[in-house]
Amino acid sequence: MQVFLRTAAIMSVIGLAACDELAVANDPVALAEVRGQKSCVAAVARETGKTSGALNTTIPIVELNRYIVDVPGGGSWTCVTDANGRAIEIVERQNG
């Protein structure tokens, strides 16, 4: 029973994650944006070992394919993506 519940929970998360990509499937720029956001959060999580990172939407960014990911207790990171939305570089931000 636990295996079934775990599988069902994983499938529902995958389903929800795919919904935002389906919503912008006909817009390549918007699709790359959605993928870039996800890719950056995942790249920072791999680097820091913390899965609680979230996009910072309060700092204005004028460059294309760049995101800021904040990690509670883990600082802020700048992430650069390629044209397809894959994270290609992350750098911990130095404030101060």
XYZ file of N, CA and C in Angstrom, residues 15-53:
117
model
N 2.870 15.340 -12.773
C 1.752 15.882 -13.539
C 1.614 17.380 -13.358
N 1.733 17.849 -12.124
C 1.643 19.288 -11.866
C 2.807 20.035 -12.492
N 3.982 19.465 -12.444
C 5.153 20.110 -13.026
C 5.014 20.232 -14.531
N 4.349 19.294 -15.155
C 4.174 19.342 -16.605
C 3.087 20.317 -17.024
N 2.172 20.663 -16.151
C 1.065 21.555 -16.497
C 1.547 22.921 -16.949
N 2.522 23.500 -16.258
C 2.982 24.824 -16.645
C 3.672 24.789 -18.007
N 4.347 23.696 -18.323
C 4.966 23.591 -19.639
C 3.912 23.408 -20.724
N 2.850 22.677 -20.430
C 1.776 22.517 -21.404
C 1.072 23.841 -21.673
N 0.968 24.673 -20.664
C 0.283 25.951 -20.815
C 1.004 26.882 -21.782
N 2.312 26.718 -21.929
C 3.089 27.598 -22.809
C 3.746 26.829 -23.952
N 3.246 25.655 -24.256
C 3.876 24.781 -25.246
C 3.986 25.427 -26.624
N 3.078 26.310 -26.978
C 3.098 26.938 -28.302
C 3.926 28.215 -28.341
N 4.556 28.570 -27.246
C 5.368 29.784 -27.174
C 6.791 29.403 -26.752
N 7.720 29.298 -27.709
C 9.071 28.835 -27.380
C 9.791 29.709 -26.356
N 9.557 31.006 -26.392
C 10.217 31.900 -25.439
C 9.688 31.649 -24.027
N 8.377 31.552 -23.895
C 7.782 31.293 -22.583
C 8.163 29.905 -22.076
N 8.247 28.936 -22.974
C 8.640 27.577 -22.576
C 10.076 27.572 -22.056
N 10.968 28.283 -22.730
C 12.354 28.371 -22.261
C 12.412 29.072 -20.909
N 11.552 30.062 -20.694
C 11.493 30.776 -19.414
C 11.094 29.824 -18.283
N 10.038 29.052 -18.501
C 9.573 28.097 -17.480
C 10.657 27.062 -17.198
N 11.244 26.529 -18.250
C 12.295 25.526 -18.068
C 13.518 26.120 -17.382
N 13.853 27.366 -17.714
C 14.990 28.022 -17.090
C 14.805 28.203 -15.601
N 13.603 28.596 -15.213
C 13.318 28.767 -13.793
C 13.493 27.452 -13.046
N 12.911 26.393 -13.576
C 13.016 25.078 -12.938
C 14.459 24.586 -12.914
N 15.151 24.765 -14.031
C 16.525 24.291 -14.145
C 17.442 25.010 -13.162
N 17.225 26.311 -12.987
C 18.069 27.077 -12.064
C 17.831 26.663 -10.616
N 16.586 26.501 -10.240
C 16.290 26.075 -8.875
C 16.900 24.694 -8.626
N 16.801 23.809 -9.601
C 17.370 22.464 -9.458
C 18.896 22.512 -9.389
N 19.532 23.358 -10.200
C 20.998 23.456 -10.193
C 21.506 23.971 -8.852
N 20.815 24.960 -8.295
C 21.218 25.490 -6.987
C 21.005 24.436 -5.904
N 19.926 23.679 -6.004
C 19.673 22.614 -5.026
C 20.783 21.567 -5.080
N 21.229 21.216 -6.280
C 22.334 20.244 -6.402
C 23.612 20.800 -5.781
N 23.868 22.076 -5.988
C 25.105 22.683 -5.476
C 25.082 22.833 -3.961
N 23.949 23.253 -3.411
C 23.873 23.550 -1.979
C 23.409 22.374 -1.137
N 22.732 21.416 -1.759
C 22.157 20.306 -1.008
C 20.867 20.683 -0.302
N 20.359 21.880 -0.579
C 19.114 22.347 0.044
C 18.045 22.474 -1.027
N 16.897 21.870 -0.769
C 15.828 21.871 -1.768
C 14.804 22.976 -1.541
N 15.097 23.888 -0.641
C 14.118 24.928 -0.310
C 14.349 26.222 -1.090
N 15.163 26.191 -2.135
C 15.433 27.391 -2.922
C 14.207 27.844 -3.702
